[in-house]
Each structure stands twice: as C-alpha cells, then as structure tokens.
mmCIF file of C-alpha atoms and ligand atoms in Angstrom:
data_model
loop_
_atom_site.group_PDB
_atom_site.id
_atom_site.type_symbol
_atom_site.label_atom_id
_atom_site.label_comp_id
_atom_site.label_asym_id
_atom_site.label_seq_id
_atom_site.Cartn_x
_atom_site.Cartn_y
_atom_site.Cartn_z
ATOM 1 C CA MET A 6 -11.862 23.490 -9.154
ATOM 2 C CA ARG A 7 -8.178 23.426 -8.261
ATOM 3 C CA VAL A 8 -6.079 20.325 -7.648
ATOM 4 C CA ARG A 9 -2.709 20.359 -5.919
ATOM 5 C CA LEU A 10 -0.525 17.270 -5.701
ATOM 6 C CA TRP A 11 1.291 17.034 -2.368
ATOM 7 C CA GLY A 12 2.756 13.569 -2.937
ATOM 8 C CA VAL A 13 3.197 11.562 -6.148
ATOM 9 C CA ARG A 14 5.386 8.646 -5.000
ATOM 10 C CA GLY A 15 4.024 5.203 -4.295
ATOM 11 C CA SER A 16 4.707 2.582 -1.653
ATOM 12 C CA LEU A 17 7.373 4.476 0.349
ATOM 13 C CA PRO A 18 8.771 8.031 0.459
ATOM 14 C CA ALA A 19 11.815 8.345 -1.798
ATOM 15 C CA PRO A 20 13.916 11.427 -0.982
ATOM 16 C CA VAL A 21 16.744 12.332 -3.360
ATOM 17 C CA THR A 22 20.070 11.328 -1.825
ATOM 18 C CA PRO A 23 22.813 13.974 -1.393
ATOM 19 C CA GLU A 24 25.043 11.998 -3.769
ATOM 20 C CA ARG A 25 22.348 11.911 -6.470
ATOM 21 C CA LEU A 26 21.691 15.633 -6.006
ATOM 22 C CA ARG A 27 25.400 16.389 -6.354
ATOM 23 C CA LEU A 28 25.685 14.356 -9.575
ATOM 24 C CA ARG A 29 22.635 16.172 -10.946
ATOM 25 C CA LEU A 30 24.209 19.533 -10.120
ATOM 26 C CA GLU A 31 27.481 18.551 -11.813
ATOM 27 C CA GLU A 32 25.645 17.491 -14.985
ATOM 28 C CA VAL A 33 23.600 20.707 -15.109
ATOM 29 C CA LEU A 34 26.649 22.933 -14.581
ATOM 30 C CA ALA A 35 28.618 21.037 -17.248
ATOM 31 C CA GLN A 36 25.786 21.601 -19.746
ATOM 32 C CA PHE A 37 25.606 25.307 -18.829
ATOM 33 C CA GLU A 38 29.382 25.683 -19.244
ATOM 34 C CA ARG A 39 29.132 24.216 -22.763
ATOM 35 C CA LEU A 40 26.428 26.755 -23.662
ATOM 36 C CA LYS A 41 28.478 29.625 -22.245
ATOM 37 C CA ASP A 42 31.445 28.535 -24.365
ATOM 38 C CA GLN A 43 29.221 28.977 -27.430
ATOM 39 C CA ASN A 44 28.329 32.511 -26.246
ATOM 40 C CA LEU A 45 24.601 31.786 -26.518
ATOM 41 C CA PRO A 46 22.504 34.585 -24.949
ATOM 42 C CA ILE A 47 20.549 32.571 -22.380
ATOM 43 C CA THR A 48 19.789 33.291 -18.728
ATOM 44 C CA ALA A 49 20.157 30.649 -16.031
ATOM 45 C CA ARG A 50 16.359 30.497 -15.682
ATOM 46 C CA GLN A 51 15.825 30.050 -19.432
ATOM 47 C CA PHE A 52 18.470 27.327 -19.446
ATOM 48 C CA ILE A 53 16.781 25.446 -16.591
ATOM 49 C CA GLU A 54 13.481 25.522 -18.505
ATOM 50 C CA THR A 55 15.163 23.553 -21.317
ATOM 51 C CA LEU A 56 16.270 20.700 -19.036
ATOM 52 C CA PRO A 57 14.359 17.439 -18.501
ATOM 53 C CA THR A 58 12.571 16.934 -15.154
ATOM 54 C CA HIS A 59 15.192 14.517 -13.820
ATOM 55 C CA LEU A 60 17.905 17.194 -14.094
ATOM 56 C CA THR A 61 15.917 19.952 -12.416
ATOM 57 C CA GLY A 62 13.542 19.480 -9.513
ATOM 58 C CA GLY A 63 12.819 15.809 -10.148
ATOM 59 C CA TYR A 64 9.404 14.235 -9.554
ATOM 60 C CA GLY A 65 9.345 14.483 -5.759
ATOM 61 C CA GLY A 66 9.677 12.028 -2.898
ATOM 62 C CA ASN A 67 6.470 12.194 -0.831
ATOM 63 C CA THR A 68 3.707 9.593 -1.022
ATOM 64 C CA SER A 69 0.050 9.992 -2.011
ATOM 65 C CA CYS A 70 -1.806 13.109 -0.973
ATOM 66 C CA ALA A 71 -3.796 15.569 -3.067
ATOM 67 C CA GLU A 72 -5.851 18.645 -2.267
ATOM 68 C CA VAL A 73 -8.973 19.562 -4.210
ATOM 69 C CA THR A 74 -10.534 22.962 -3.605
ATOM 70 C CA HIS A 75 -13.645 24.550 -4.994
ATOM 71 C CA GLY A 76 -15.207 27.672 -3.503
ATOM 72 C CA SER A 77 -14.825 27.391 0.253
ATOM 73 C CA THR A 78 -14.560 23.583 0.245
ATOM 74 C CA ARG A 79 -11.240 21.795 0.581
ATOM 75 C CA LEU A 80 -10.986 18.013 0.186
ATOM 76 C CA LEU A 81 -7.839 15.988 0.751
ATOM 77 C CA ILE A 82 -7.394 12.628 -0.944
ATOM 78 C CA ASP A 83 -5.309 10.210 1.144
ATOM 79 C CA SER A 84 -2.829 11.012 3.878
ATOM 80 C CA GLY A 85 0.558 9.882 2.603
ATOM 81 C CA SER A 86 3.699 11.733 3.641
ATOM 82 C CA GLY A 87 2.685 14.639 1.371
ATOM 83 C CA LEU A 88 0.046 15.503 4.004
ATOM 84 C CA ARG A 89 2.792 16.713 6.353
ATOM 85 C CA VAL A 90 3.902 19.289 3.788
ATOM 86 C CA PHE A 91 0.290 20.454 3.388
ATOM 87 C CA SER A 92 -0.025 20.590 7.188
ATOM 88 C CA ASP A 93 3.063 22.802 7.539
ATOM 89 C CA LEU A 94 1.756 25.225 4.919
ATOM 90 C CA ILE A 95 -1.782 25.437 6.285
ATOM 91 C CA MET A 96 -0.482 26.117 9.812
ATOM 92 C CA LYS A 97 1.503 29.053 8.425
ATOM 93 C CA THR A 98 -1.038 30.487 6.006
ATOM 94 C CA GLU A 99 -4.463 29.597 7.484
ATOM 95 C CA PRO A 100 -3.926 28.627 11.135
ATOM 96 C CA GLN A 101 -7.558 29.500 11.902
ATOM 97 C CA CYS A 102 -8.909 26.928 9.395
ATOM 98 C CA ASN A 103 -11.043 24.618 11.541
ATOM 99 C CA GLU A 104 -12.629 22.118 9.142
ATOM 100 C CA PHE A 105 -10.919 19.522 6.940
ATOM 101 C CA HIS A 106 -12.191 16.651 4.817
ATOM 102 C CA ILE A 107 -10.074 13.594 3.977
ATOM 103 C CA TYR A 108 -11.162 10.831 1.590
ATOM 104 C CA PHE A 109 -9.282 7.561 2.055
ATOM 105 C CA THR A 110 -8.908 5.302 -0.992
ATOM 106 C CA HIS A 111 -7.499 2.488 1.182
ATOM 107 C CA PHE A 112 -5.200 2.006 4.161
ATOM 108 C CA HIS A 113 -1.867 0.849 2.798
ATOM 109 C CA TRP A 114 0.780 2.690 4.771
ATOM 110 C CA ASP A 115 1.933 4.939 1.921
ATOM 111 C CA HIS A 116 -1.573 6.471 2.092
ATOM 112 C CA LEU A 117 -1.628 6.800 5.904
ATOM 113 C CA ILE A 118 1.866 7.687 7.131
ATOM 114 C CA GLY A 119 1.320 11.444 6.952
ATOM 115 C CA LEU A 120 -1.758 11.336 9.183
ATOM 116 C CA PRO A 121 0.017 11.423 12.590
ATOM 117 C CA PHE A 122 1.865 14.543 11.394
ATOM 118 C CA PHE A 123 -1.285 16.475 10.482
ATOM 119 C CA ALA A 124 -1.200 19.247 13.086
ATOM 120 C CA PRO A 125 -4.956 20.119 13.145
ATOM 121 C CA LEU A 126 -5.643 16.625 14.558
ATOM 122 C CA TYR A 127 -4.157 17.772 17.867
ATOM 123 C CA MET A 128 -5.934 21.153 18.062
ATOM 124 C CA LYS A 129 -9.139 21.737 20.016
ATOM 125 C CA GLY A 130 -12.006 23.139 17.967
ATOM 126 C CA ARG A 131 -10.801 21.542 14.719
ATOM 127 C CA THR A 132 -12.926 18.966 12.901
ATOM 128 C CA ILE A 133 -11.391 16.440 10.528
ATOM 129 C CA HIS A 134 -14.070 14.606 8.557
ATOM 130 C CA CYS A 135 -12.810 11.213 7.363
ATOM 131 C CA TYR A 136 -14.555 9.400 4.504
ATOM 132 C CA ALA A 137 -14.165 5.889 3.079
ATOM 133 C CA VAL A 138 -16.196 3.019 1.702
ATOM 134 C CA HIS A 139 -14.503 0.545 4.032
ATOM 135 C CA ASP A 140 -16.320 -0.752 7.134
ATOM 136 C CA ASP A 141 -13.049 -0.649 9.078
ATOM 137 C CA LEU A 142 -12.294 3.049 8.453
ATOM 138 C CA GLU A 143 -12.109 3.977 12.132
ATOM 139 C CA GLU A 144 -10.220 0.820 13.097
ATOM 140 C CA SER A 145 -7.659 1.555 10.380
ATOM 141 C CA LEU A 146 -7.139 5.115 11.656
ATOM 142 C CA ARG A 147 -6.913 3.835 15.226
ATOM 143 C CA SER A 148 -4.157 1.427 14.192
ATOM 144 C CA VAL A 149 -1.924 4.387 13.243
ATOM 145 C CA PHE A 150 -2.047 5.965 16.716
ATOM 146 C CA ARG A 151 -0.816 3.017 18.707
ATOM 147 C CA LYS A 152 2.350 2.238 20.673
ATOM 148 C CA PRO A 153 5.049 1.171 19.968
ATOM 149 C CA THR A 154 4.894 2.613 16.435
ATOM 150 C CA PHE A 155 3.462 6.001 17.491
ATOM 151 C CA PRO A 156 3.420 7.483 21.000
ATOM 152 C CA VAL A 157 0.103 9.411 20.936
ATOM 153 C CA PRO A 158 -3.006 7.243 21.456
ATOM 154 C CA TYR A 159 -6.039 7.513 19.173
ATOM 155 C CA GLU A 160 -8.148 8.853 22.077
ATOM 156 C CA VAL A 161 -6.213 12.155 21.891
ATOM 157 C CA VAL A 162 -7.187 12.817 18.268
ATOM 158 C CA GLN A 163 -10.563 11.059 18.342
ATOM 159 C CA LYS A 164 -12.331 14.216 19.603
ATOM 160 C CA GLN A 165 -11.406 16.006 16.390
ATOM 161 C CA ILE A 166 -12.338 13.137 14.025
ATOM 162 C CA ARG A 167 -15.751 12.513 12.430
ATOM 163 C CA ILE A 168 -16.204 9.209 10.606
ATOM 164 C CA HIS A 169 -18.332 9.060 7.432
ATOM 165 C CA LYS A 170 -18.940 5.752 5.711
ATOM 166 C CA LEU A 171 -19.670 6.100 2.008
ATOM 167 C CA LYS A 172 -21.673 3.799 -0.224
ATOM 168 C CA PRO A 173 -19.991 2.364 -3.340
ATOM 169 C CA ARG A 174 -20.820 4.305 -6.522
ATOM 170 C CA GLU A 175 -23.213 6.644 -4.667
ATOM 171 C CA LYS A 176 -22.734 10.374 -4.798
ATOM 172 C CA ALA A 177 -22.091 12.226 -1.525
ATOM 173 C CA ARG A 178 -21.930 15.980 -1.028
ATOM 174 C CA ILE A 179 -19.073 17.663 0.814
ATOM 175 C CA GLY A 180 -19.725 21.407 0.884
ATOM 176 C CA GLU A 181 -19.505 22.591 -2.718
ATOM 177 C CA LEU A 182 -18.043 19.300 -3.995
ATOM 178 C CA GLU A 183 -19.660 15.982 -4.870
ATOM 179 C CA ILE A 184 -17.713 12.738 -4.560
ATOM 180 C CA THR A 185 -18.471 9.242 -5.861
ATOM 181 C CA PRO A 186 -16.325 6.200 -4.944
ATOM 182 C CA TYR A 187 -15.554 3.636 -7.682
ATOM 183 C CA GLN A 188 -13.672 0.389 -7.178
ATOM 184 C CA LEU A 189 -10.126 0.038 -8.508
ATOM 185 C CA ASP A 190 -8.118 -3.145 -9.149
ATOM 186 C CA HIS A 191 -5.917 -3.266 -6.066
ATOM 187 C CA PRO A 192 -5.762 -5.465 -2.968
ATOM 188 C CA ASP A 193 -7.529 -4.861 0.333
ATOM 189 C CA PRO A 194 -9.564 -3.193 -1.593
ATOM 190 C CA CYS A 195 -9.013 0.314 -2.987
ATOM 191 C CA TRP A 196 -11.732 2.781 -3.968
ATOM 192 C CA GLY A 197 -10.885 5.551 -6.419
ATOM 193 C CA VAL A 198 -13.008 8.650 -6.401
ATOM 194 C CA ARG A 199 -14.650 10.995 -8.869
ATOM 195 C CA VAL A 200 -14.775 14.555 -7.555
ATOM 196 C CA GLU A 201 -17.100 17.085 -9.185
ATOM 197 C CA GLY A 202 -17.566 20.795 -8.611
ATOM 198 C CA GLY A 203 -18.306 23.905 -10.636
ATOM 199 C CA GLY A 204 -18.956 21.825 -13.754
ATOM 200 C CA ARG A 205 -15.487 20.214 -13.626
ATOM 201 C CA SER A 206 -14.506 16.646 -12.785
ATOM 202 C CA LEU A 207 -11.512 14.774 -11.410
ATOM 203 C CA ALA A 208 -11.074 10.998 -11.790
ATOM 204 C CA TRP A 209 -8.699 9.712 -9.108
ATOM 205 C CA ALA A 210 -7.452 6.235 -10.137
ATOM 206 C CA VAL A 211 -4.554 5.494 -7.756
ATOM 207 C CA ASP A 212 -3.692 2.657 -6.753
ATOM 208 C CA THR A 213 -4.861 0.350 -9.514
ATOM 209 C CA GLU A 214 -3.474 -2.406 -11.708
ATOM 210 C CA CYS A 215 -6.376 -1.769 -14.077
ATOM 211 C CA THR A 216 -6.854 -5.433 -14.874
ATOM 212 C CA ARG A 217 -10.315 -4.392 -16.076
ATOM 213 C CA ILE A 218 -9.748 -2.157 -19.085
ATOM 214 C CA THR A 219 -12.692 -2.507 -21.478
ATOM 215 C CA ARG A 220 -16.033 -0.868 -20.704
ATOM 216 C CA GLU A 221 -17.563 -4.322 -20.340
ATOM 217 C CA GLU A 222 -14.915 -5.365 -17.805
ATOM 218 C CA LEU A 223 -15.191 -2.121 -15.872
ATOM 219 C CA GLY A 224 -18.987 -2.311 -15.744
ATOM 220 C CA PRO A 225 -20.344 0.388 -13.431
ATOM 221 C CA ASP A 226 -16.807 1.535 -12.542
ATOM 222 C CA VAL A 227 -16.336 3.073 -15.992
ATOM 223 C CA GLY A 228 -18.228 6.049 -14.529
ATOM 224 C CA LEU A 229 -15.035 7.039 -12.727
ATOM 225 C CA TYR A 230 -13.330 8.017 -15.972
ATOM 226 C CA ARG A 231 -15.975 9.215 -18.426
ATOM 227 C CA ASP A 232 -15.314 12.700 -19.856
ATOM 228 C CA ALA A 233 -13.149 13.642 -16.866
ATOM 229 C CA ASP A 234 -11.459 17.031 -17.089
ATOM 230 C CA LEU A 235 -8.529 15.521 -15.174
ATOM 231 C CA MET A 236 -7.605 11.885 -14.616
ATOM 232 C CA VAL A 237 -4.870 11.096 -12.083
ATOM 233 C CA PHE A 238 -3.666 7.573 -12.826
ATOM 234 C CA ASP A 239 -1.334 4.970 -11.319
ATOM 235 C CA ALA A 240 1.844 4.593 -13.400
ATOM 236 C CA GLN A 241 4.110 3.024 -10.801
ATOM 237 C CA TYR A 242 5.837 0.871 -13.415
ATOM 238 C CA SER A 243 7.210 1.068 -16.917
ATOM 239 C CA PHE A 244 5.209 -1.114 -19.317
ATOM 240 C CA GLY A 245 7.824 -3.908 -19.060
ATOM 241 C CA GLU A 246 7.830 -3.819 -15.249
ATOM 242 C CA ALA A 247 4.026 -3.963 -15.189
ATOM 243 C CA LEU A 248 4.145 -7.193 -17.228
ATOM 244 C CA GLU A 249 6.658 -8.659 -14.751
ATOM 245 C CA LYS A 250 4.693 -7.552 -11.676
ATOM 246 C CA ILE A 251 1.290 -9.014 -12.353
ATOM 247 C CA ASN A 252 -0.955 -8.938 -9.247
ATOM 248 C CA TRP A 253 1.194 -6.272 -7.571
ATOM 249 C CA GLY A 254 -1.729 -3.845 -7.873
ATOM 250 C CA HIS A 255 -0.190 -1.104 -10.020
ATOM 251 C CA SER A 256 -0.237 0.011 -13.614
ATOM 252 C CA SER A 257 1.771 1.877 -16.265
ATOM 253 C CA GLY A 258 1.459 4.900 -18.552
ATOM 254 C CA PRO A 259 0.261 3.127 -21.734
ATOM 255 C CA THR A 260 -2.722 1.572 -19.913
ATOM 256 C CA GLY A 261 -3.761 4.997 -18.648
ATOM 257 C CA ILE A 262 -3.380 6.445 -22.153
ATOM 258 C CA ASP A 263 -5.740 3.760 -23.543
ATOM 259 C CA ILE A 264 -8.407 4.575 -20.964
ATOM 260 C CA ALA A 265 -7.980 8.353 -21.228
ATOM 261 C CA LEU A 266 -8.330 8.292 -25.021
ATOM 262 C CA ARG A 267 -11.385 6.049 -25.000
ATOM 263 C CA GLU A 268 -13.158 7.921 -22.211
ATOM 264 C CA GLN A 269 -12.469 11.397 -23.643
ATOM 265 C CA VAL A 270 -10.362 12.536 -20.697
ATOM 266 C CA LYS A 271 -8.936 16.029 -21.282
ATOM 267 C CA LEU A 272 -5.840 15.971 -19.064
ATOM 268 C CA ALA A 273 -4.126 12.879 -17.626
ATOM 269 C CA LEU A 274 -1.457 13.014 -14.911
ATOM 270 C CA PHE A 275 0.508 9.913 -13.978
ATOM 271 C CA VAL A 276 1.565 9.370 -10.355
ATOM 272 C CA HIS A 277 2.511 6.762 -7.702
ATOM 273 C CA HIS A 278 6.043 6.588 -9.086
ATOM 274 C CA ASP A 279 7.958 3.577 -7.810
ATOM 275 C CA PRO A 280 10.323 4.384 -4.885
ATOM 276 C CA SER A 281 12.991 2.211 -6.530
ATOM 277 C CA SER A 282 12.892 4.302 -9.700
ATOM 278 C CA ASP A 283 15.132 7.351 -9.646
ATOM 279 C CA CYS A 284 13.976 10.419 -11.566
ATOM 280 C CA GLU A 285 15.926 9.284 -14.661
ATOM 281 C CA ALA A 286 13.985 5.991 -14.688
ATOM 282 C CA ILE A 287 10.675 7.816 -14.258
ATOM 283 C CA GLY A 288 11.677 10.086 -17.166
ATOM 284 C CA GLN A 289 12.377 6.970 -19.268
ATOM 285 C CA ALA A 290 8.934 5.527 -18.429
ATOM 286 C CA GLU A 291 7.462 8.882 -19.488
ATOM 287 C CA ASP A 292 9.409 8.730 -22.797
ATOM 288 C CA GLN A 293 8.167 5.186 -23.357
ATOM 289 C CA THR A 294 4.582 6.350 -22.775
ATOM 290 C CA ARG A 295 5.130 9.210 -25.246
ATOM 291 C CA GLN A 296 6.288 6.774 -27.933
ATOM 292 C CA TYR A 297 3.177 4.674 -27.337
ATOM 293 C CA PHE A 298 0.917 7.746 -27.467
ATOM 294 C CA ASP A 299 2.567 9.044 -30.675
ATOM 295 C CA GLN A 300 2.162 5.637 -32.348
ATOM 296 C CA LEU A 301 -1.519 5.554 -31.444
ATOM 297 C CA LEU A 302 -2.066 9.038 -32.877
ATOM 298 C CA LYS A 303 -0.178 8.115 -36.056
ATOM 299 C CA ALA A 304 -2.331 4.993 -36.501
ATOM 300 C CA ARG A 305 -5.455 7.090 -36.005
ATOM 301 C CA ARG A 306 -4.333 9.630 -38.606
ATOM 302 C CA GLN A 307 -3.535 6.878 -41.098
ATOM 303 C CA SER A 308 -6.993 5.373 -40.579
ATOM 304 C CA GLY A 309 -8.615 8.758 -41.175
ATOM 305 C CA LEU A 310 -9.858 8.887 -37.573
ATOM 306 C CA LYS A 311 -9.970 12.071 -35.517
ATOM 307 C CA THR A 312 -6.816 12.404 -33.430
ATOM 308 C CA SER A 313 -7.033 13.368 -29.793
ATOM 309 C CA ASP A 314 -6.798 16.583 -27.800
ATOM 310 C CA LEU A 315 -5.604 14.636 -24.755
ATOM 311 C CA VAL A 316 -2.844 16.372 -22.805
ATOM 312 C CA TRP A 317 -0.835 14.234 -20.385
ATOM 313 C CA ARG A 318 2.427 14.052 -18.424
ATOM 314 C CA PHE A 319 4.064 12.301 -15.502
ATOM 315 C CA ALA A 320 3.235 14.494 -12.519
ATOM 316 C CA ARG A 321 5.640 16.243 -10.194
ATOM 317 C CA GLU A 322 5.092 16.863 -6.495
ATOM 318 C CA GLY A 323 3.688 20.331 -5.856
ATOM 319 C CA GLU A 324 1.900 20.681 -9.214
ATOM 320 C CA ILE A 325 -1.206 22.856 -9.182
ATOM 321 C CA ILE A 326 -3.862 22.268 -11.816
ATOM 322 C CA GLN A 327 -6.678 24.726 -12.335
ATOM 323 C CA LEU A 328 -9.637 23.060 -14.042
HETATM 324 ZN ZN1 LIG B 414 -0.059 3.238 -2.744
HETATM 325 ZN ZN1 LIG B 415 -2.030 0.355 -2.113
#
C-alpha cells in the first residue's frame, strides 16, 4: 500500500508569500557562504539536506487530500485544494484513467474546495465514486457546484458521480482495499477512516480534537488506531494553542504521540497545519512534540519499561509513504 499526501494544511490554503520566500533564500545563502568561508567540502545538495524543513521546501500550502493505492485500486481521501495538484498530474500521466474513488471525512470547505477543479468530473466515460457516512453526501457535493460561488451546475458533473453511503464502523470493499469509517471528535460530524490492503493499515484521524483519548472514552472508535502501520493525525495546533482553542475541533502533536504509543502505531505523520502558522512555527510545534516524545521515552527507560519503535514527523505536502 502506498500513501501520497497531496495537501497537509488545514482550514484554508496557505501559500508561501514572495517576501517570506525571499527571506528564506537570504538565510540559506548566508549559511552556505559561512560554510564556504570555512572551506568545508560540501555540495549544495548535501548542504540543503542539513537544513530544517522551514528553510528548504517548507510544509506545503494545500489543504487536505491524500491518495492511497494498492494494486490497481486508487482511493482519494477528501478533496481539499491538494486534489487539484493530483488532478493535474493524473491528466498528464494517466489521462485514460476512468475510475476514481473519493472518501469524504466531512464537508468543511478545506476538504471540498479542490473538487470543482478535479478534471475527470467533466469528462464523459469517467466514474467518480463518492463515499461518506453522512446522509447529506450528495446535497453537500451539490452545494459546491452552485452559482454564484461556482459557475458550473451540479447537473453537468452528476452523470460522472456515483454516491455510496457507508455505515459507521462497518467495513466496505473498494477494489483491493477495505475501508472502515470511525467517528472523530470534530463538529458537523467528521468520520476518520481505516484503510486496509495487502496486510497493511492506515488510520486517518484528521480533523479531530481527540477529546476522547483513553480506550474507554474512545469505545468502538479505538479500532481506528490499533496496530496501524501508519497513522495520519491532526496536529493543527501547538500544545499551548490546543489548550486555548478548546472546542475548535483540532489537536496537537503530543496527543497523537500518546495514542500512537498506546495503540502500537508504527509510523505517525502529523498534518492539518494551521494556515496562520508559518513553516517556522510548524517546525517549533514539531520540536515541542519531540521534547515531549523524548521525555516519555526517558521515563519509560527509567521505569524499566520497553521503549518504543514509533517513528513520527510533521508531514510535508507531496510525501510518499510505502507501507
Ligand atoms: Zn479541516
Ligand atoms: Zn473540519
């Protein structure tokens, strides 16, 4: 199973401004100049590898969209602005592809705004299967293709769309993948999804405040996380911001670390970065999460407990993970 992240921002796209890009370039060149003055034998590429994320490519600006592929099956999760980037690529590389599957966690606009820019929706002979737990799935899609906010009416794309209503916590098969929706702690509501294929599993937990943390609180929804090979988790806020923004529906790195460690997750990626946080601030939230993780491991070692093999990081747009 392969997972590709097409958008890791939350709430609103957050492109890097030209001014910010210029400052980043100045800082990088100044650091390189200092190295050159010391006559250190290092290539430009090697130097870039040593820099933190916020000084190189950054974390990305597009909102929620991921692609999961296994065998001949391709599943998209959510249709944030990252879907447009996927659409551009697929039209170049596989223009004959005629079947797509999209699972919708919920219909907040950061998870829908890429949909009108998904080219296959306008092409005869294409089928876009849309899945959600919500009763108003089709009504929510219809609301996107409506004047005056978008000029093309839903009737134009309706011929290509197939609606599939899923049952909460019940497995459904999509080609060579199996998906199971689990409820998250987010308004309107939001259903995360566990995707399984080829003996590997993905736990998609975005958007969630994770107000239910213990197994008892999570009840049947703990099944989303258990033994997942990859957990993608909502870390919109730093830990301090999450305490200030109670009931805003989003979480932070340390909460995801707690769940990942307890549920034996192998790899955890943190996404839905706040649009108001520049890449430096996201890097600081990642550092804060690392301090928390290191303290937990130290406490475990001191108590004679087994430490963890968990690997984790704050995700960047465009990342590909082979499970
Ligand atoms: Zn969101
Ligand atoms: Zn949301």
